[in-house]
């Protein structure tokens, strides 16, 4: 068997930038027509450095497409009851079209209770059970941002999913599980879901036409685990420290990119693959929420 030596790098930065341009255009059209400008609110609890960076990037993205935005900051000592009350307040604020509560939350606050308090038509992260379940209705309301970003990357690179065997590694509530549902319901793929309890992971990954990995373990997927010509989507994002990196750290995916890429037909890099799509999806969902509430 001859090895594939050329592959297409899936450029998430470029696709995300295209999506942002499309959104900015729609915002300009709404403005011209005198319609409501999308307004995203971001709730941040505590002063976790990584969360602050994610939130800064979301604010920057809002500015770049012309959205209104509001930052709502709370000390990590806020009680769950007070935070839930505040969420209710935002739920009822007609000026806010969509909002997110940046994760993680302090341990004394239940992520599940907070998520479920968010009105589903304002849940632009797509985390509520209602939005999760809406995927199987084939008319999803607001789709979970990262999986939606992955589906959009596949669509924009004309990667056929129908009838293909998609193997998803990782089954979390916000990434692997909704992605598996979207691939089945919207992509018409045959889907295998692998998780921590999967025995002999390589048997499954080697059978994948499309391999999608969302675990958070750098180097989990090696070249021997990938079929020749497969499409590989790496969602993993782990900060790895070491003196060999110019900044003292680097962001790593779950796939051993150097060894795996030559075997693939398409592959996402980390960083610059799925990562930028998550924010693009958040903007897309916010525009959608605005269109639904204020057509
Ligand atoms: P998570 O909640 O920790 O879920 C990881 C999943 O992988 C779980 O289902 C876990 O099973 C499973 N798993 C653990 N070890 C495994 C193994 N050896 N083989 C197969 N499955 C295994 O994480 P997440 O939130 O889904 O995120 C996953 C990765 O994607 C992280 O690196 C995260 O940073 C990244 N991510 C990136 C973006 C982005 O915007 N680029 C967005 C979301 C997530 P158990 O639940 O049974 O432990």
Tab-separated table of C-alpha atoms and ligand atoms in Angstrom:
chain	number	residue	atom	x	y	z
A	1	UNK	CA	0.000	0.000	0.000
A	2	UNK	CA	1.360	3.434	-0.924
A	3	UNK	CA	1.271	6.122	1.710
A	4	UNK	CA	-0.610	9.372	1.185
A	5	UNK	CA	2.007	12.125	1.171
A	6	UNK	CA	-0.125	15.167	0.531
A	7	UNK	CA	-2.971	16.267	2.698
A	8	UNK	CA	-5.121	19.322	3.034
A	9	UNK	CA	-4.713	21.354	6.178
A	10	UNK	CA	-8.122	22.477	7.409
A	11	UNK	CA	-7.623	26.157	8.140
A	12	UNK	CA	-9.992	26.994	10.985
A	13	UNK	CA	-8.599	30.516	11.294
A	14	UNK	CA	-9.513	31.283	7.699
A	15	UNK	CA	-12.995	29.709	7.920
A	16	UNK	CA	-13.701	31.491	11.219
A	17	UNK	CA	-12.618	34.763	9.660
A	18	UNK	CA	-14.944	34.144	6.665
A	19	UNK	CA	-17.841	33.448	9.057
A	20	UNK	CA	-17.092	36.631	11.018
A	21	UNK	CA	-17.149	38.636	7.787
A	22	UNK	CA	-20.525	37.107	6.863
A	23	UNK	CA	-21.878	37.951	10.318
A	24	UNK	CA	-20.526	41.523	10.180
A	25	UNK	CA	-22.297	41.930	6.825
A	26	UNK	CA	-25.596	40.713	8.319
A	27	UNK	CA	-25.189	43.070	11.292
A	28	UNK	CA	-24.608	45.977	8.886
A	29	UNK	CA	-27.770	44.979	6.980
A	30	UNK	CA	-29.783	44.831	10.210
A	31	UNK	CA	-28.480	48.247	11.195
A	32	UNK	CA	-29.430	49.666	7.803
A	33	UNK	CA	-32.918	48.189	8.121
A	34	UNK	CA	-33.327	49.676	11.619
A	35	UNK	CA	-33.414	46.232	13.235
A	36	UNK	CA	-31.985	45.331	16.621
A	37	UNK	CA	-28.196	44.887	16.806
A	38	UNK	CA	-27.229	41.564	18.440
A	39	UNK	CA	-26.275	41.946	22.098
A	40	UNK	CA	-24.200	39.271	23.849
A	41	UNK	CA	-23.734	39.275	27.621
A	42	UNK	CA	-20.864	37.374	29.216
A	43	UNK	CA	-20.972	36.326	32.849
A	44	UNK	CA	-17.568	35.699	34.401
A	45	UNK	CA	-17.208	34.388	37.938
A	46	UNK	CA	-13.809	34.649	39.636
A	47	UNK	CA	-10.456	35.638	38.198
A	48	UNK	CA	-9.150	32.491	36.518
A	49	UNK	CA	-6.469	33.602	34.021
A	50	UNK	CA	-7.453	31.208	31.221
A	51	UNK	CA	-11.144	32.176	31.532
A	52	UNK	CA	-10.176	35.848	31.378
A	53	UNK	CA	-8.271	35.199	28.117
A	54	UNK	CA	-11.235	33.299	26.594
A	55	UNK	CA	-13.594	36.098	27.612
A	56	UNK	CA	-11.267	38.803	26.223
A	57	UNK	CA	-11.237	36.942	22.891
A	58	UNK	CA	-15.041	36.769	22.885
A	59	UNK	CA	-15.315	40.507	23.561
A	60	UNK	CA	-12.808	41.203	20.772
A	61	UNK	CA	-14.860	39.023	18.419
A	62	UNK	CA	-18.084	40.890	19.335
A	63	UNK	CA	-16.403	44.199	18.559
A	64	UNK	CA	-15.073	42.895	15.236
A	65	UNK	CA	-18.562	42.047	13.922
A	66	UNK	CA	-20.363	45.068	15.379
A	67	UNK	CA	-22.295	43.321	18.180
A	68	UNK	CA	-23.156	45.073	21.407
A	69	UNK	CA	-21.769	43.281	24.440
A	70	UNK	CA	-21.914	43.488	28.221
A	71	UNK	CA	-19.372	41.984	30.618
A	72	UNK	CA	-20.775	40.919	33.974
A	73	UNK	CA	-18.137	40.057	36.553
A	74	UNK	CA	-18.667	38.444	39.936
A	75	UNK	CA	-16.278	37.483	42.717
A	76	UNK	CA	-15.749	33.741	43.124
A	77	UNK	CA	-17.416	34.060	46.538
A	78	UNK	CA	-20.822	34.738	44.970
A	79	UNK	CA	-23.423	32.250	46.183
A	80	UNK	CA	-25.159	29.939	43.729
A	81	UNK	CA	-28.490	31.489	44.708
A	82	UNK	CA	-27.297	35.011	43.849
A	83	UNK	CA	-25.831	33.864	40.535
A	84	UNK	CA	-29.068	32.074	39.605
A	85	UNK	CA	-31.011	35.238	40.445
A	86	UNK	CA	-28.726	37.237	38.218
A	87	UNK	CA	-29.208	34.731	35.382
A	88	UNK	CA	-32.956	35.149	35.773
A	89	UNK	CA	-32.509	38.889	35.500
A	90	UNK	CA	-30.565	38.495	32.223
A	91	UNK	CA	-33.151	35.963	30.972
A	92	UNK	CA	-35.770	38.697	31.363
A	93	UNK	CA	-33.696	41.542	29.952
A	94	UNK	CA	-35.111	42.120	26.475
A	95	UNK	CA	-32.042	44.033	25.426
A	96	UNK	CA	-29.805	40.938	25.789
A	97	UNK	CA	-30.330	38.469	22.920
A	98	UNK	CA	-27.915	35.821	24.109
A	99	UNK	CA	-25.562	35.173	27.011
A	100	UNK	CA	-22.993	32.754	28.291
A	101	UNK	CA	-21.672	31.834	31.690
A	102	UNK	CA	-17.950	31.244	31.268
A	103	UNK	CA	-16.822	27.867	32.656
A	104	UNK	CA	-15.317	26.666	34.919
A	105	UNK	CA	-17.322	27.864	37.909
A	106	UNK	CA	-16.127	27.716	41.533
A	107	UNK	CA	-16.742	24.290	43.086
A	108	UNK	CA	-19.610	25.477	45.329
A	109	UNK	CA	-21.702	26.348	42.242
A	110	UNK	CA	-23.446	23.621	40.236
A	111	UNK	CA	-22.684	23.927	36.511
A	112	UNK	CA	-25.798	21.891	35.763
A	113	UNK	CA	-28.145	24.139	37.777
A	114	UNK	CA	-26.582	27.274	36.291
A	115	UNK	CA	-26.784	25.937	32.720
A	116	UNK	CA	-30.384	24.841	33.101
A	117	UNK	CA	-31.355	28.274	34.421
A	118	UNK	CA	-30.382	29.873	31.081
A	119	UNK	CA	-33.348	30.474	28.770
A	120	UNK	CA	-32.818	28.094	25.862
A	121	UNK	CA	-33.444	30.748	23.209
A	122	UNK	CA	-30.686	32.868	24.790
A	123	UNK	CA	-28.319	29.908	25.386
A	124	UNK	CA	-25.764	30.819	22.713
A	125	UNK	CA	-23.229	28.271	23.998
A	126	UNK	CA	-25.877	25.641	23.201
A	127	UNK	CA	-25.318	23.883	26.545
A	128	UNK	CA	-28.878	23.513	27.900
A	129	UNK	CA	-30.639	20.141	27.761
A	130	UNK	CA	-33.257	21.719	25.524
A	131	UNK	CA	-30.705	22.774	22.908
A	132	UNK	CA	-28.812	19.475	23.244
A	133	UNK	CA	-32.059	17.567	22.666
A	134	UNK	CA	-33.092	19.818	19.786
A	135	UNK	CA	-30.316	18.258	17.667
A	136	UNK	CA	-32.403	15.106	17.256
A	137	UNK	CA	-35.423	17.123	16.175
A	138	UNK	CA	-33.442	17.812	12.993
A	139	UNK	CA	-34.413	21.460	13.549
A	140	UNK	CA	-31.858	22.454	16.132
A	141	UNK	CA	-32.431	25.716	17.984
A	142	UNK	CA	-28.977	26.873	19.132
A	143	UNK	CA	-26.309	24.253	18.609
A	144	UNK	CA	-23.406	23.550	20.998
A	145	UNK	CA	-20.686	25.885	19.760
A	146	UNK	CA	-17.621	23.633	19.359
A	147	UNK	CA	-19.402	20.666	17.688
A	148	UNK	CA	-21.247	23.096	15.446
A	149	UNK	CA	-17.891	24.624	14.509
A	150	UNK	CA	-16.589	21.164	13.585
A	151	UNK	CA	-19.631	20.429	11.400
A	152	UNK	CA	-19.187	23.775	9.693
A	153	UNK	CA	-15.498	23.060	8.979
A	154	UNK	CA	-16.452	19.742	7.351
A	155	UNK	CA	-19.206	21.430	5.342
A	156	UNK	CA	-17.054	24.287	4.105
A	157	UNK	CA	-14.282	21.885	3.020
A	158	UNK	CA	-16.919	19.796	1.169
A	159	UNK	CA	-16.054	16.754	3.252
A	160	UNK	CA	-18.859	14.257	2.725
A	161	UNK	CA	-20.211	12.723	5.928
A	162	UNK	CA	-23.254	10.873	4.577
A	163	UNK	CA	-22.730	7.121	4.765
A	164	UNK	CA	-19.194	7.586	6.122
A	165	UNK	CA	-17.954	5.927	9.281
A	166	UNK	CA	-17.256	8.705	11.790
A	167	UNK	CA	-15.483	7.725	14.993
A	168	UNK	CA	-15.699	10.220	17.853
A	169	UNK	CA	-13.208	9.761	20.681
A	170	UNK	CA	-14.428	11.448	23.885
A	171	UNK	CA	-18.057	11.602	24.931
A	172	UNK	CA	-18.383	14.730	27.071
A	173	UNK	CA	-21.696	16.520	27.435
A	174	UNK	CA	-20.447	19.657	25.658
A	175	UNK	CA	-18.178	18.220	22.974
A	176	UNK	CA	-18.069	14.509	22.053
A	177	UNK	CA	-21.708	13.622	22.798
A	178	UNK	CA	-23.397	16.466	20.846
A	179	UNK	CA	-20.877	16.078	18.017
A	180	UNK	CA	-21.832	12.388	17.705
A	181	UNK	CA	-25.503	13.359	17.567
A	182	UNK	CA	-24.900	16.025	14.932
A	183	UNK	CA	-22.883	13.642	12.769
A	184	UNK	CA	-25.740	11.136	12.959
A	185	UNK	CA	-28.744	13.439	12.668
A	186	UNK	CA	-27.418	16.211	10.466
A	187	UNK	CA	-24.444	14.533	8.755
A	188	UNK	CA	-26.094	11.118	8.194
A	189	UNK	CA	-22.864	9.374	9.126
A	190	UNK	CA	-22.558	6.008	10.822
A	191	UNK	CA	-21.112	6.973	14.184
A	192	UNK	CA	-19.037	5.104	16.738
A	193	UNK	CA	-18.467	6.818	20.088
A	194	UNK	CA	-15.358	5.877	22.050
A	195	UNK	CA	-14.689	6.892	25.649
A	196	UNK	CA	-12.606	6.122	28.683
A	197	UNK	CA	-14.028	2.595	28.938
A	198	UNK	CA	-13.469	1.676	25.288
A	199	UNK	CA	-11.232	-1.370	25.044
A	200	UNK	CA	-8.591	-1.382	22.290
A	201	UNK	CA	-9.249	2.144	21.042
A	202	UNK	CA	-7.060	1.599	17.955
A	203	UNK	CA	-9.436	-1.053	16.552
A	204	UNK	CA	-12.103	1.647	16.307
A	205	UNK	CA	-9.958	4.593	15.237
A	206	UNK	CA	-8.396	2.536	12.417
A	207	UNK	CA	-11.876	1.893	11.032
A	208	UNK	CA	-12.704	5.614	10.803
A	209	UNK	CA	-13.246	7.446	7.534
A	210	UNK	CA	-13.545	10.548	9.702
A	211	UNK	CA	-11.821	10.541	13.083
A	212	UNK	CA	-12.777	13.274	15.567
A	213	UNK	CA	-10.940	13.462	18.862
A	214	UNK	CA	-12.024	15.438	21.946
A	215	UNK	CA	-10.253	14.048	24.994
A	216	UNK	CA	-7.526	16.416	26.225
A	217	UNK	CA	-4.623	13.927	26.159
A	218	UNK	CA	-1.775	15.112	23.902
A	219	UNK	CA	-0.374	12.354	21.684
A	220	UNK	CA	-3.314	9.972	22.323
A	221	UNK	CA	-3.762	9.326	18.593
A	222	UNK	CA	-0.647	7.955	16.900
A	223	UNK	CA	-0.026	7.193	13.215
A	224	UNK	CA	-0.723	3.464	13.692
A	225	UNK	CA	-4.233	4.330	14.887
A	226	UNK	CA	-5.279	6.120	11.699
A	227	UNK	CA	-6.436	4.669	8.379
A	228	UNK	CA	-4.728	5.847	5.166
A	229	UNK	CA	-6.692	8.735	3.652
A	230	UNK	CA	-8.827	9.407	6.731
A	231	UNK	CA	-10.079	12.857	7.694
A	232	UNK	CA	-8.802	13.782	11.156
A	233	UNK	CA	-10.331	16.512	13.323
A	234	UNK	CA	-8.438	17.287	16.515
A	235	UNK	CA	-10.512	19.126	19.121
A	236	UNK	CA	-8.117	18.568	22.033
A	237	UNK	CA	-6.534	21.662	23.519
A	238	UNK	CA	-4.022	21.128	26.299
A	239	UNK	CA	-1.445	23.590	27.572
A	240	UNK	CA	1.859	21.731	27.832
A	241	UNK	CA	4.839	23.331	29.572
A	242	UNK	CA	8.470	22.760	28.703
A	243	UNK	CA	11.787	24.569	28.122
A	244	UNK	CA	11.740	23.546	24.433
A	245	UNK	CA	8.835	25.944	23.737
A	246	UNK	CA	9.747	29.589	23.080
A	247	UNK	CA	7.027	30.835	25.469
A	248	UNK	CA	7.727	28.080	27.990
A	249	UNK	CA	4.452	26.399	26.995
A	250	UNK	CA	2.543	25.311	23.913
A	251	UNK	CA	-1.019	24.307	23.069
A	252	UNK	CA	-1.221	20.658	21.995
A	253	UNK	CA	-3.996	18.624	20.440
A	254	UNK	CA	-4.782	14.959	21.053
A	255	UNK	CA	-3.277	13.847	17.739
A	256	UNK	CA	0.439	13.343	17.075
A	257	UNK	CA	0.158	15.754	14.163
A	258	UNK	CA	3.614	15.271	12.621
A	259	UNK	CA	3.295	11.507	12.357
A	260	UNK	CA	-0.423	11.365	11.559
A	261	UNK	CA	-0.811	14.181	8.984
A	262	UNK	CA	0.960	12.377	6.073
A	263	UNK	CA	-1.537	9.497	6.341
A	264	UNK	CA	-4.601	11.723	6.150
A	265	UNK	CA	-6.549	13.375	3.350
A	266	UNK	CA	-7.582	16.302	5.579
A	267	UNK	CA	-6.443	17.264	9.061
A	268	UNK	CA	-6.980	20.164	11.498
A	269	UNK	CA	-3.921	21.678	13.173
A	270	UNK	CA	-3.799	22.686	16.848
A	271	UNK	CA	-3.813	25.609	17.293
A	272	UNK	CA	-5.609	27.125	14.292
A	273	UNK	CA	-8.089	24.330	13.556
A	274	UNK	CA	-11.214	23.835	15.655
A	275	UNK	CA	-10.309	26.481	18.283
A	276	UNK	CA	-11.150	29.593	16.236
A	277	UNK	CA	-14.424	27.978	15.133
A	278	UNK	CA	-15.816	27.906	18.670
A	279	UNK	CA	-15.933	31.706	18.882
A	280	UNK	CA	-17.271	31.963	15.318
A	281	UNK	CA	-20.100	29.585	16.344
A	282	UNK	CA	-20.831	31.680	19.429
A	283	UNK	CA	-21.236	34.748	17.208
A	284	UNK	CA	-23.371	32.754	14.767
A	285	UNK	CA	-25.629	31.578	17.605
A	286	UNK	CA	-25.934	35.130	18.970
A	287	UNK	CA	-27.017	36.423	15.575
A	288	UNK	CA	-29.475	33.519	15.316
A	289	UNK	CA	-30.868	34.221	18.802
A	290	UNK	CA	-31.376	37.853	17.790
A	291	UNK	CA	-33.118	36.858	14.563
A	292	UNK	CA	-35.413	34.486	16.490
A	293	UNK	CA	-36.346	37.035	19.167
A	294	UNK	CA	-36.259	40.186	17.028
A	295	UNK	CA	-36.792	39.133	13.389
B	1	LIG	P1	-13.882	16.369	29.125
B	1	LIG	O1	-15.176	16.839	29.650
B	1	LIG	O2	-12.733	16.108	30.037
B	1	LIG	O3	-14.172	15.052	28.257
B	1	LIG	C1	-13.165	14.214	27.768
B	1	LIG	C2	-13.812	12.964	27.247
B	1	LIG	O4	-12.792	12.027	26.864
B	1	LIG	C3	-14.665	12.247	28.280
B	1	LIG	O5	-15.763	11.667	27.629
B	1	LIG	C4	-13.692	11.181	28.818
B	1	LIG	O6	-14.356	10.086	29.393
B	1	LIG	C5	-13.014	10.780	27.541
B	1	LIG	N1	-11.723	10.109	27.742
B	1	LIG	C6	-10.826	10.266	28.755
B	1	LIG	N2	-9.758	9.479	28.530
B	1	LIG	C7	-9.975	8.808	27.384
B	1	LIG	C8	-9.248	7.854	26.633
B	1	LIG	N3	-8.046	7.433	27.039
B	1	LIG	N4	-9.787	7.368	25.492
B	1	LIG	C9	-10.986	7.789	25.074
B	1	LIG	N5	-11.730	8.699	25.723
B	1	LIG	C10	-11.230	9.209	26.866
B	1	LIG	O7	-13.333	17.389	28.051
B	1	LIG	P2	-14.099	18.255	26.909
B	1	LIG	O8	-14.623	19.492	27.519
B	1	LIG	O9	-14.968	17.412	26.057
B	1	LIG	O10	-12.825	18.661	26.065
B	1	LIG	C11	-12.018	17.688	25.439
B	1	LIG	C12	-10.809	18.371	24.855
B	1	LIG	O11	-11.262	19.292	23.858
B	1	LIG	C13	-10.017	19.232	25.853
B	1	LIG	O12	-8.668	19.218	25.495
B	1	LIG	C14	-10.592	20.611	25.667
B	1	LIG	O13	-9.690	21.642	26.029
B	1	LIG	C15	-10.845	20.595	24.186
B	1	LIG	N6	-11.880	21.540	23.764
B	1	LIG	C16	-11.514	22.479	22.893
B	1	LIG	C17	-12.438	23.392	22.472
B	1	LIG	C18	-12.030	24.429	21.491
B	1	LIG	O14	-12.670	25.447	21.362
B	1	LIG	N7	-10.960	24.169	20.743
B	1	LIG	C19	-13.738	23.371	22.960
B	1	LIG	C20	-14.115	22.345	23.837
B	1	LIG	C21	-13.162	21.433	24.230
B	1	LIG	P3	-14.927	10.216	30.911
B	1	LIG	O15	-15.982	11.273	30.900
B	1	LIG	O16	-15.497	8.894	31.176
B	1	LIG	O17	-13.753	10.594	31.755
